[in-house]
CSV table of C-alpha atoms in Angstrom, one decimal:
chain,number,residue,atom,x,y,z
A,1,MET,CA,-14.8,7.5,8.6
A,2,GLU,CA,-15.3,8.4,5.0
A,3,ARG,CA,-12.4,7.9,2.5
A,4,PRO,CA,-13.0,10.5,-0.3
A,5,LEU,CA,-9.6,9.9,-1.8
A,6,TYR,CA,-10.6,6.3,-2.6
A,7,ARG,CA,-14.3,6.9,-3.2
A,8,LYS,CA,-13.5,9.3,-6.0
A,9,LEU,CA,-11.2,6.7,-7.6
A,10,TRP,CA,-14.0,4.1,-7.3
A,11,ASP,CA,-16.4,6.4,-9.0
A,12,GLU,CA,-14.0,7.0,-11.9
A,13,LEU,CA,-13.2,3.3,-12.4
A,14,SER,CA,-16.7,2.0,-12.1
A,15,SER,CA,-17.9,4.5,-14.7
A,16,GLN,CA,-15.7,2.7,-17.2
A,17,LYS,CA,-15.9,-1.0,-16.3
A,18,ALA,CA,-18.8,-3.1,-15.0
A,19,MET,CA,-16.3,-5.0,-12.7
A,20,VAL,CA,-13.8,-3.4,-10.4
A,21,PHE,CA,-11.4,-5.2,-8.0
A,22,LEU,CA,-10.4,-3.5,-4.7
A,23,ALA,CA,-7.4,-5.1,-3.0
A,24,GLY,CA,-5.6,-4.1,0.2
A,25,PRO,CA,-4.6,-5.2,3.6
A,26,ARG,CA,-7.1,-6.9,5.9
A,27,GLN,CA,-8.9,-4.3,8.1
A,28,ALA,CA,-7.8,-1.4,6.0
A,29,GLY,CA,-11.4,-0.4,5.3
A,30,LYS,CA,-12.3,-2.1,2.1
A,31,THR,CA,-15.7,-3.3,3.3
A,32,THR,CA,-16.5,0.2,4.7
A,33,LEU,CA,-15.5,1.8,1.4
A,34,ALA,CA,-17.7,-0.7,-0.5
A,35,LEU,CA,-20.7,-0.1,1.6
A,36,ASP,CA,-20.2,3.7,1.2
A,37,ALA,CA,-20.0,3.1,-2.6
A,38,ALA,CA,-23.3,1.2,-2.4
A,39,LYS,CA,-25.0,4.4,-1.2
A,40,GLY,CA,-24.8,5.7,-4.7
A,41,PHE,CA,-27.0,2.8,-6.0
A,42,SER,CA,-30.7,2.3,-5.8
A,43,ASP,CA,-30.1,-1.3,-5.0
A,44,SER,CA,-27.1,-3.2,-3.8
A,45,LEU,CA,-26.1,-6.6,-2.3
A,46,TYR,CA,-23.1,-7.4,0.0
A,47,PHE,CA,-21.8,-11.0,-0.2
A,48,ASN,CA,-18.9,-12.3,2.0
A,49,TYR,CA,-17.5,-15.7,1.2
A,50,ASP,CA,-16.1,-16.0,4.7
A,51,GLN,CA,-19.7,-16.0,6.1
A,52,PRO,CA,-21.1,-19.6,6.1
A,53,ALA,CA,-24.6,-18.4,5.1
A,54,ASP,CA,-23.3,-16.5,2.1
A,55,LYS,CA,-21.0,-19.3,1.1
A,56,LYS,CA,-23.9,-21.8,1.2
A,57,LYS,CA,-26.0,-19.4,-0.9
A,58,LEU,CA,-23.3,-19.3,-3.6
A,59,LEU,CA,-22.8,-23.1,-3.6
A,60,ASN,CA,-26.6,-23.6,-3.9
A,61,ASP,CA,-27.1,-21.0,-6.6
A,62,PRO,CA,-24.1,-19.4,-8.3
A,63,LEU,CA,-26.3,-16.7,-9.7
A,64,PHE,CA,-27.9,-15.9,-6.3
A,65,PHE,CA,-27.6,-12.1,-7.0
A,66,ARG,CA,-30.4,-12.3,-9.5
A,67,ASN,CA,-32.8,-12.7,-6.6
A,68,LEU,CA,-32.2,-9.2,-5.5
A,69,ILE,CA,-35.4,-7.2,-5.4
A,70,ARG,CA,-34.9,-4.1,-7.6
A,71,HIS,CA,-36.7,-0.8,-7.1
A,72,ASP,CA,-36.0,0.6,-10.5
A,73,THR,CA,-34.3,-0.2,-13.8
A,74,SER,CA,-30.8,1.1,-12.8
A,75,ALA,CA,-28.0,-1.4,-12.4
A,76,PRO,CA,-27.6,-2.7,-8.9
A,77,LEU,CA,-24.1,-3.0,-7.2
A,78,ILE,CA,-23.1,-6.5,-6.3
A,79,ILE,CA,-20.2,-6.5,-3.7
A,80,LEU,CA,-18.3,-9.8,-3.6
A,81,ASP,CA,-16.0,-10.0,-0.6
A,82,GLU,CA,-13.2,-12.6,-0.4
A,83,ILE,CA,-14.6,-14.4,-3.4
A,84,HIS,CA,-11.0,-15.4,-4.4
A,85,LYS,CA,-11.2,-18.1,-1.7
A,86,TYR,CA,-13.9,-19.9,-3.9
A,87,ARG,CA,-12.4,-22.6,-6.0
A,88,GLY,CA,-12.6,-21.6,-9.6
A,89,TRP,CA,-13.4,-18.0,-8.7
A,90,LYS,CA,-11.8,-16.6,-11.9
A,91,ASN,CA,-14.0,-18.6,-14.2
A,92,TYR,CA,-17.0,-17.8,-12.0
A,93,LEU,CA,-16.3,-14.0,-12.3
A,94,LYS,CA,-15.7,-14.3,-16.0
A,95,GLY,CA,-19.1,-15.9,-16.5
A,96,VAL,CA,-20.8,-13.4,-14.2
A,97,HIS,CA,-19.2,-10.5,-16.0
A,98,ASP,CA,-19.9,-11.8,-19.5
A,99,GLY,CA,-23.5,-12.7,-18.7
A,100,PHE,CA,-24.6,-9.8,-16.6
A,101,LYS,CA,-22.3,-6.8,-17.3
A,102,ALA,CA,-25.1,-4.9,-19.0
A,103,ASP,CA,-27.4,-5.2,-16.0
A,104,TYR,CA,-25.2,-5.1,-12.9
A,105,LYS,CA,-22.1,-3.5,-11.4
A,106,PHE,CA,-19.6,-5.7,-9.6
A,107,LEU,CA,-17.1,-4.7,-6.9
A,108,VAL,CA,-14.8,-7.5,-5.9
A,109,LEU,CA,-12.8,-7.2,-2.6
A,110,GLY,CA,-9.8,-9.2,-1.5
A,111,SER,CA,-7.2,-9.1,1.3
A,112,GLY,CA,-4.8,-11.3,-0.7
A,113,ARG,CA,-3.2,-9.5,-3.6
A,114,LEU,CA,-5.7,-9.9,-6.4
A,115,ASP,CA,-3.0,-8.7,-8.9
A,116,GLN,CA,-1.0,-11.8,-8.1
A,117,TYR,CA,-3.6,-13.9,-9.9
A,118,GLN,CA,-3.1,-12.0,-13.2
A,119,LYS,CA,-1.2,-14.5,-15.3
A,120,GLY,CA,-0.7,-14.9,-19.0
A,121,GLY,CA,-3.9,-16.1,-20.6
A,122,ASP,CA,-5.9,-15.0,-17.5
A,123,SER,CA,-9.6,-15.6,-18.2
A,124,LEU,CA,-10.4,-12.2,-16.5
A,125,ALA,CA,-8.0,-10.2,-18.6
A,126,GLY,CA,-9.5,-6.9,-19.8
A,127,ARG,CA,-12.7,-7.4,-17.8
A,128,TYR,CA,-11.9,-5.3,-14.8
A,129,PHE,CA,-10.0,-2.4,-13.3
A,130,LEU,CA,-8.0,-3.0,-10.1
A,131,PHE,CA,-7.2,-0.4,-7.4
A,132,TYR,CA,-5.8,-0.5,-3.9
A,133,LEU,CA,-6.9,0.8,-0.5
A,134,TRP,CA,-4.2,1.4,2.0
A,135,PRO,CA,-4.2,2.3,5.7
A,136,PHE,CA,-4.5,6.0,6.6
A,137,THR,CA,-1.6,8.2,5.6
A,138,LEU,CA,-1.0,11.8,6.6
A,139,ALA,CA,-1.8,13.1,3.1
A,140,GLU,CA,-5.2,11.4,3.2
A,141,LEU,CA,-6.0,12.5,6.7
A,142,GLY,CA,-4.9,16.1,6.3
A,143,GLY,CA,-6.9,16.9,3.2
A,144,ASN,CA,-4.3,19.4,2.0
A,145,ARG,CA,-3.1,17.4,-1.1
A,146,PHE,CA,-1.9,19.2,-4.2
A,147,PRO,CA,-3.5,18.4,-7.5
A,148,PHE,CA,-1.3,15.8,-9.2
A,149,ALA,CA,-0.4,17.9,-12.2
A,150,ASP,CA,0.8,20.8,-10.0
A,151,PHE,CA,2.8,18.6,-7.7
A,152,ILE,CA,4.6,16.6,-10.3
A,153,ARG,CA,5.7,19.8,-12.0
A,154,ASN,CA,7.3,20.9,-8.7
A,155,PRO,CA,7.7,18.0,-6.2
A,156,LEU,CA,9.2,20.5,-3.7
A,157,SER,CA,5.9,22.3,-3.4
A,158,LEU,CA,4.8,23.2,0.1
A,159,ARG,CA,1.5,24.4,1.6
A,160,ASP,CA,1.8,27.8,3.4
A,161,ARG,CA,1.6,26.2,6.8
A,162,GLU,CA,1.5,23.0,8.8
A,163,PRO,CA,-1.8,23.0,10.7
A,164,PRO,CA,-1.8,21.7,14.3
A,165,GLU,CA,-4.2,19.0,13.3
A,166,VAL,CA,-1.7,17.7,10.7
A,167,ARG,CA,1.0,17.4,13.4
A,168,ASP,CA,-1.5,15.7,15.7
A,169,ALA,CA,-2.4,13.2,13.1
A,170,TRP,CA,1.3,12.5,12.4
A,171,ARG,CA,1.9,11.8,16.1
A,172,THR,CA,-1.1,9.4,16.2
A,173,LEU,CA,0.2,7.6,13.1
A,174,GLU,CA,3.6,7.3,14.8
A,175,THR,CA,2.2,5.6,17.9
A,176,VAL,CA,-0.6,3.4,16.6
A,177,GLY,CA,-0.2,3.3,12.8
A,178,GLY,CA,-2.8,4.0,10.1
A,179,PHE,CA,-5.2,1.0,10.3
A,180,PRO,CA,-8.6,2.5,11.0
A,181,GLU,CA,-9.4,0.6,14.2
A,182,PRO,CA,-6.3,1.4,16.3
A,183,PHE,CA,-6.0,4.9,14.7
A,184,LEU,CA,-9.5,5.9,15.6
A,185,SER,CA,-9.1,4.5,19.1
A,186,GLY,CA,-5.8,6.4,19.6
A,187,SER,CA,-4.9,4.1,22.4
A,188,GLN,CA,-1.5,2.4,22.5
A,189,ALA,CA,-2.9,-0.4,24.7
A,190,HIS,CA,-5.6,-1.0,22.2
A,191,PHE,CA,-3.1,-1.0,19.4
A,192,ARG,CA,-0.9,-3.6,21.0
A,193,ARG,CA,-3.9,-5.9,21.5
A,194,TRP,CA,-5.1,-5.3,18.0
A,195,ALA,CA,-1.6,-5.9,16.5
A,196,ARG,CA,-1.3,-9.3,18.1
A,197,THR,CA,-4.7,-10.4,16.9
A,198,TYR,CA,-4.1,-9.0,13.4
A,199,GLN,CA,-0.8,-10.9,13.0
A,200,LYS,CA,-2.5,-14.1,14.1
A,201,GLN,CA,-5.4,-13.6,11.7
A,202,VAL,CA,-3.3,-12.9,8.6
A,203,LEU,CA,-0.6,-15.6,9.3
A,204,ARG,CA,-2.7,-18.4,10.7
A,205,GLU,CA,-5.9,-17.8,8.8
A,206,ASP,CA,-5.4,-16.0,5.5
A,207,ILE,CA,-1.9,-17.3,4.6
A,208,ARG,CA,-2.4,-20.8,6.0
A,209,ASP,CA,-5.7,-21.2,4.2
A,210,LEU,CA,-4.7,-19.7,0.8
A,211,THR,CA,-1.2,-21.0,0.4
A,212,ALA,CA,0.6,-24.3,0.6
A,213,LEU,CA,2.9,-23.2,3.4
A,214,ARG,CA,3.3,-25.9,6.0
A,215,HIS,CA,5.8,-24.3,8.4
A,216,ILE,CA,3.6,-21.4,9.5
A,217,ASP,CA,5.4,-21.2,12.9
A,218,THR,CA,8.7,-20.5,11.1
A,219,VAL,CA,7.0,-17.9,8.8
A,220,ASP,CA,5.7,-16.3,12.0
A,221,SER,CA,9.3,-16.2,13.3
A,222,LEU,CA,10.5,-14.7,10.0
A,223,TYR,CA,7.9,-11.9,10.4
A,224,MET,CA,9.1,-11.2,13.9
A,225,LEU,CA,12.6,-10.7,12.6
A,226,LEU,CA,11.7,-8.1,10.0
A,227,PRO,CA,11.0,-5.0,12.3
A,228,ASP,CA,14.7,-5.0,13.2
A,229,ARG,CA,15.6,-4.9,9.5
A,230,VAL,CA,13.3,-2.0,8.5
A,231,GLY,CA,15.1,0.3,6.0
A,232,SER,CA,18.0,-2.1,5.4
A,233,PRO,CA,18.6,-4.2,2.2
A,234,LEU,CA,17.2,-7.6,3.2
A,235,SER,CA,19.6,-10.5,2.9
A,236,MET,CA,17.8,-13.8,2.3
A,237,GLU,CA,21.0,-15.7,3.1
A,238,SER,CA,21.3,-14.0,6.6
A,239,LEU,CA,17.7,-14.7,7.4
A,240,GLY,CA,18.1,-18.3,6.2
A,241,ARG,CA,20.9,-18.8,8.7
A,242,ASP,CA,18.9,-17.2,11.5
A,243,LEU,CA,15.9,-19.5,10.7
A,244,GLN,CA,17.9,-22.5,9.7
A,245,VAL,CA,16.2,-22.8,6.3
A,246,PRO,CA,17.4,-22.4,2.7
A,247,SER,CA,17.6,-18.8,1.5
A,248,LYS,CA,15.3,-19.8,-1.5
A,249,THR,CA,12.6,-20.8,1.0
A,250,VAL,CA,13.0,-17.5,2.9
A,251,LYS,CA,12.6,-15.6,-0.4
A,252,GLN,CA,9.3,-17.4,-1.0
A,253,TRP,CA,8.1,-16.7,2.5
A,254,VAL,CA,9.0,-13.0,2.2
A,255,GLU,CA,7.0,-12.8,-1.1
A,256,VAL,CA,4.0,-14.3,0.7
A,257,LEU,CA,4.2,-11.7,3.5
A,258,GLU,CA,4.3,-9.1,0.8
A,259,ARG,CA,1.4,-10.6,-1.1
A,260,PHE,CA,-0.8,-10.5,2.0
A,261,PHE,CA,0.2,-6.9,2.7
A,262,LEU,CA,2.1,-7.4,6.0
A,263,ILE,CA,5.2,-5.8,4.4
A,264,PHE,CA,6.1,-3.9,1.2
A,265,ARG,CA,9.5,-3.8,-0.5
A,266,VAL,CA,11.5,-1.1,-2.3
A,267,SER,CA,13.9,-2.0,-5.1
A,268,PRO,CA,17.3,-0.3,-5.8
A,269,TRP,CA,17.4,2.2,-8.7
A,270,THR,CA,20.3,1.3,-11.1
A,271,ARG,CA,19.8,3.4,-14.2
A,272,LYS,CA,22.5,6.0,-14.9
A,273,LEU,CA,24.5,4.7,-11.9
A,274,THR,CA,27.6,2.7,-12.8
A,275,ARG,CA,28.3,1.3,-9.4
A,276,ALA,CA,24.8,0.8,-8.1
A,277,ILE,CA,23.6,-2.0,-5.9
A,278,VAL,CA,21.4,-4.1,-8.1
A,279,LYS,CA,20.0,-7.0,-6.0
A,280,GLU,CA,18.7,-6.6,-2.5
A,281,LYS,CA,15.4,-4.9,-1.8
A,282,LYS,CA,14.7,-2.9,1.4
A,283,THR,CA,11.7,-4.0,3.4
A,284,TYR,CA,9.1,-1.9,5.3
A,285,LEU,CA,6.2,-2.8,7.5
A,286,MET,CA,2.6,-2.0,6.4
A,287,ASN,CA,2.2,-0.8,10.0
A,288,PRO,CA,5.2,1.5,10.8
A,289,ALA,CA,4.2,1.7,14.5
A,290,LEU,CA,5.6,-1.8,14.9
A,291,ALA,CA,9.2,-0.7,14.0
A,292,PRO,CA,11.2,-0.8,17.3
A,293,SER,CA,13.5,2.2,16.9
A,294,GLU,CA,12.6,5.9,16.4
A,295,GLY,CA,14.7,6.2,13.3
A,296,ALA,CA,13.3,3.1,11.6
A,297,ARG,CA,9.8,4.0,12.5
A,298,PHE,CA,10.2,7.5,10.9
A,299,GLU,CA,11.7,6.1,7.7
A,300,ASN,CA,9.0,3.5,7.5
A,301,MET,CA,6.3,6.2,7.9
A,302,VAL,CA,7.8,8.2,5.0
A,303,ALA,CA,8.1,5.0,3.0
A,304,LEU,CA,4.4,4.3,3.4
A,305,GLU,CA,3.4,7.8,2.5
A,306,LEU,CA,5.4,7.6,-0.7
A,307,PHE,CA,4.2,4.0,-1.4
A,308,ARG,CA,0.5,5.1,-1.0
A,309,ALA,CA,1.1,8.0,-3.4
A,310,VAL,CA,2.8,6.0,-6.1
A,311,SER,CA,0.1,3.3,-5.9
A,312,ASN,CA,-2.7,5.9,-6.2
A,313,TRP,CA,-1.1,7.7,-9.1
A,314,ASN,CA,-0.8,4.4,-11.0
A,315,ASP,CA,-4.5,3.6,-10.2
A,316,TRP,CA,-5.5,7.0,-11.5
A,317,GLY,CA,-3.6,6.3,-14.8
A,318,HIS,CA,-1.2,9.2,-14.2
A,319,GLY,CA,1.8,7.1,-15.3
A,320,ASN,CA,3.9,4.0,-14.4
A,321,PHE,CA,5.3,5.2,-11.1
A,322,SER,CA,7.6,3.2,-8.8
A,323,LEU,CA,9.4,3.7,-5.5
A,324,HIS,CA,13.1,2.9,-5.1
A,325,TYR,CA,16.2,3.6,-3.1
A,326,LEU,CA,19.7,4.6,-4.1
A,327,ARG,CA,22.9,2.9,-3.0
A,328,ASN,CA,26.2,2.3,-4.6
A,329,LYS,CA,29.1,-0.1,-3.8
A,330,GLU,CA,30.8,2.6,-1.7
A,331,LYS,CA,27.7,2.4,0.6
A,332,GLU,CA,26.6,5.9,-0.3
A,333,GLU,CA,22.8,6.0,-0.1
A,334,VAL,CA,19.6,8.0,-0.4
A,335,ASP,CA,16.5,6.6,1.2
A,336,PHE,CA,14.0,7.0,-1.6
A,337,LEU,CA,13.6,7.8,-5.3
A,338,VAL,CA,10.3,8.2,-7.1
A,339,ALA,CA,10.3,7.4,-10.8
A,340,ASP,CA,7.9,7.4,-13.7
A,341,GLY,CA,8.9,4.5,-15.9
A,342,ASN,CA,12.6,4.9,-16.7
A,343,LYS,CA,12.6,8.6,-15.7
A,344,PRO,CA,13.5,9.6,-12.1
A,345,SER,CA,11.3,12.3,-10.7
A,346,PHE,CA,12.6,13.3,-7.3
A,347,MET,CA,14.5,11.8,-4.3
A,348,VAL,CA,13.9,11.9,-0.6
A,349,GLU,CA,16.2,11.5,2.4
A,350,CYS,CA,15.0,11.0,6.0
A,351,LYS,CA,16.7,12.5,9.1
A,352,LEU,CA,15.5,12.5,12.7
A,353,THR,CA,17.1,15.8,13.7
A,354,ASP,CA,20.1,16.6,11.5
A,355,ASP,CA,19.0,19.2,8.9
A,356,HIS,CA,22.4,19.4,7.1
A,357,LEU,CA,22.4,18.3,3.4
A,358,PRO,CA,23.7,14.7,3.1
A,359,PRO,CA,26.8,14.5,0.8
A,360,SER,CA,25.5,11.3,-0.7
A,361,MET,CA,22.3,13.0,-1.8
A,362,LEU,CA,24.2,15.9,-3.4
A,363,LYS,CA,26.3,13.3,-5.3
A,364,PHE,CA,23.3,11.3,-6.6
A,365,GLN,CA,21.5,14.6,-7.5
A,366,SER,CA,24.4,15.7,-9.6
A,367,ILE,CA,24.2,12.5,-11.6
A,368,LEU,CA,20.4,12.2,-11.9
A,369,LYS,CA,19.6,16.0,-12.3
A,370,ILE,CA,16.4,15.8,-10.2
A,371,PRO,CA,14.9,17.7,-7.3
A,372,ALA,CA,15.9,16.5,-3.8
A,373,LEU,CA,14.5,16.9,-0.4
A,374,THR,CA,15.4,16.0,3.2
A,375,LEU,CA,12.5,15.2,5.5
A,376,VAL,CA,13.3,15.9,9.2
A,377,ARG,CA,11.3,14.5,12.1
A,378,LYS,CA,12.1,17.6,14.1
A,379,GLU,CA,9.5,20.3,14.1
A,380,GLY,CA,9.9,23.8,12.6
A,381,VAL,CA,12.5,23.0,9.9
A,382,TYR,CA,12.4,24.9,6.6
A,383,LYS,CA,15.4,25.5,4.3
A,384,ARG,CA,15.6,26.0,0.5
A,385,SER,CA,18.8,26.0,-1.5
A,386,THR,CA,20.3,24.8,-4.8
A,387,SER,CA,23.3,22.7,-5.8
A,388,GLN,CA,24.6,23.0,-9.4
A,389,GLY,CA,21.4,24.8,-10.2
A,390,LEU,CA,19.2,22.0,-8.9
A,391,PRO,CA,16.6,22.6,-6.2
A,392,LEU,CA,16.9,21.3,-2.7
A,393,LEU,CA,14.4,21.5,0.2
A,394,THR,CA,14.9,20.5,3.9
A,395,VAL,CA,11.7,20.6,5.8
A,396,SER,CA,9.8,19.0,8.7
A,397,ALA,CA,8.3,15.8,7.3
A,398,PRO,CA,4.5,16.4,8.0
A,399,TRP,CA,4.7,19.8,6.3
A,400,TRP,CA,5.7,18.4,3.0
A,401,LEU,CA,3.9,15.0,3.3
A,402,GLN,CA,0.5,16.6,3.8
A,403,GLY,CA,0.6,17.8,0.2
A,404,LEU,CA,1.3,14.5,-1.5
A,405,PRO,CA,-1.5,13.9,-4.1
């Protein structure tokens, strides 16, 4: 299945840099996207460090790509998959880039977070652009996205209608998630088998091989606890008691799960809020279909849609966007707030069936002076209103989410 949302981004970035990094969860479609990108080149080569024959080729001849037979004078595309597992990979890529950037294009893929390796004095600094590929989201599947500039001027924009295929895609995402293999199968039995295998591969292959974690069974237990905590501020102390390990260790493990894209976290927004919660992040699963309750699954799905949008906007260079939640010491809360740098843009509340305006949202809106919307899982909901002159929208979730740029 083609991914034009990301292919267009690759075309933009690769026109400006000889080397581009593509990061994202395992099995999200990075290799498929890379091979699709290769169709735009007269010559290309795909290399995967996880394949023994390719690994041997690199060890025997670090400049093996020079043996590619070229059909014209245009620059070939060299795809390097999982190269960050190679010892000294950063210095290797630095040498490759500096020596051959005029004659080749390089696309580097990785299922560990390549951005985690960007340290001060990084030898690769300034030599590449990085972007992310995420599992399918409704906005990508529906093909009804607003242009970014139009959307950001009015975040409460709606398409005229919610096509049946959009609602069908939403239901599939709800039952099997957005990773391509289970999504395209549409089978819950296939999804359950796939999910078990996927967890084992990431935890017991990727994480074990690329980190110094020794207690992988306990990390596995930690991951099993997280679905019941979706959408709630995550207490490291509480998890430490459950697992009988220090909270500092739990924090390190959670960061590893995030680095390998099993989860993502949302920080509290504190600016202009005098009694805001400032510490604990909320945790969401990269695959919302694993959330056990209907309410948690719905909130996780919305979180992933917003997370994908914010990530893509940053990759396009539209701003410095981030995703947050609002909560004060009186436990008044709004599920999500999207900000550009220090400036809040709009807020989002999630409801299963209740389409009444939450008092907490009205309170935070009066302070932050931004548009607010309530997304409802129930079909056929549409209400517009204002509060203190500020716009409010209550609408069925897929109707609004299909337009996210």
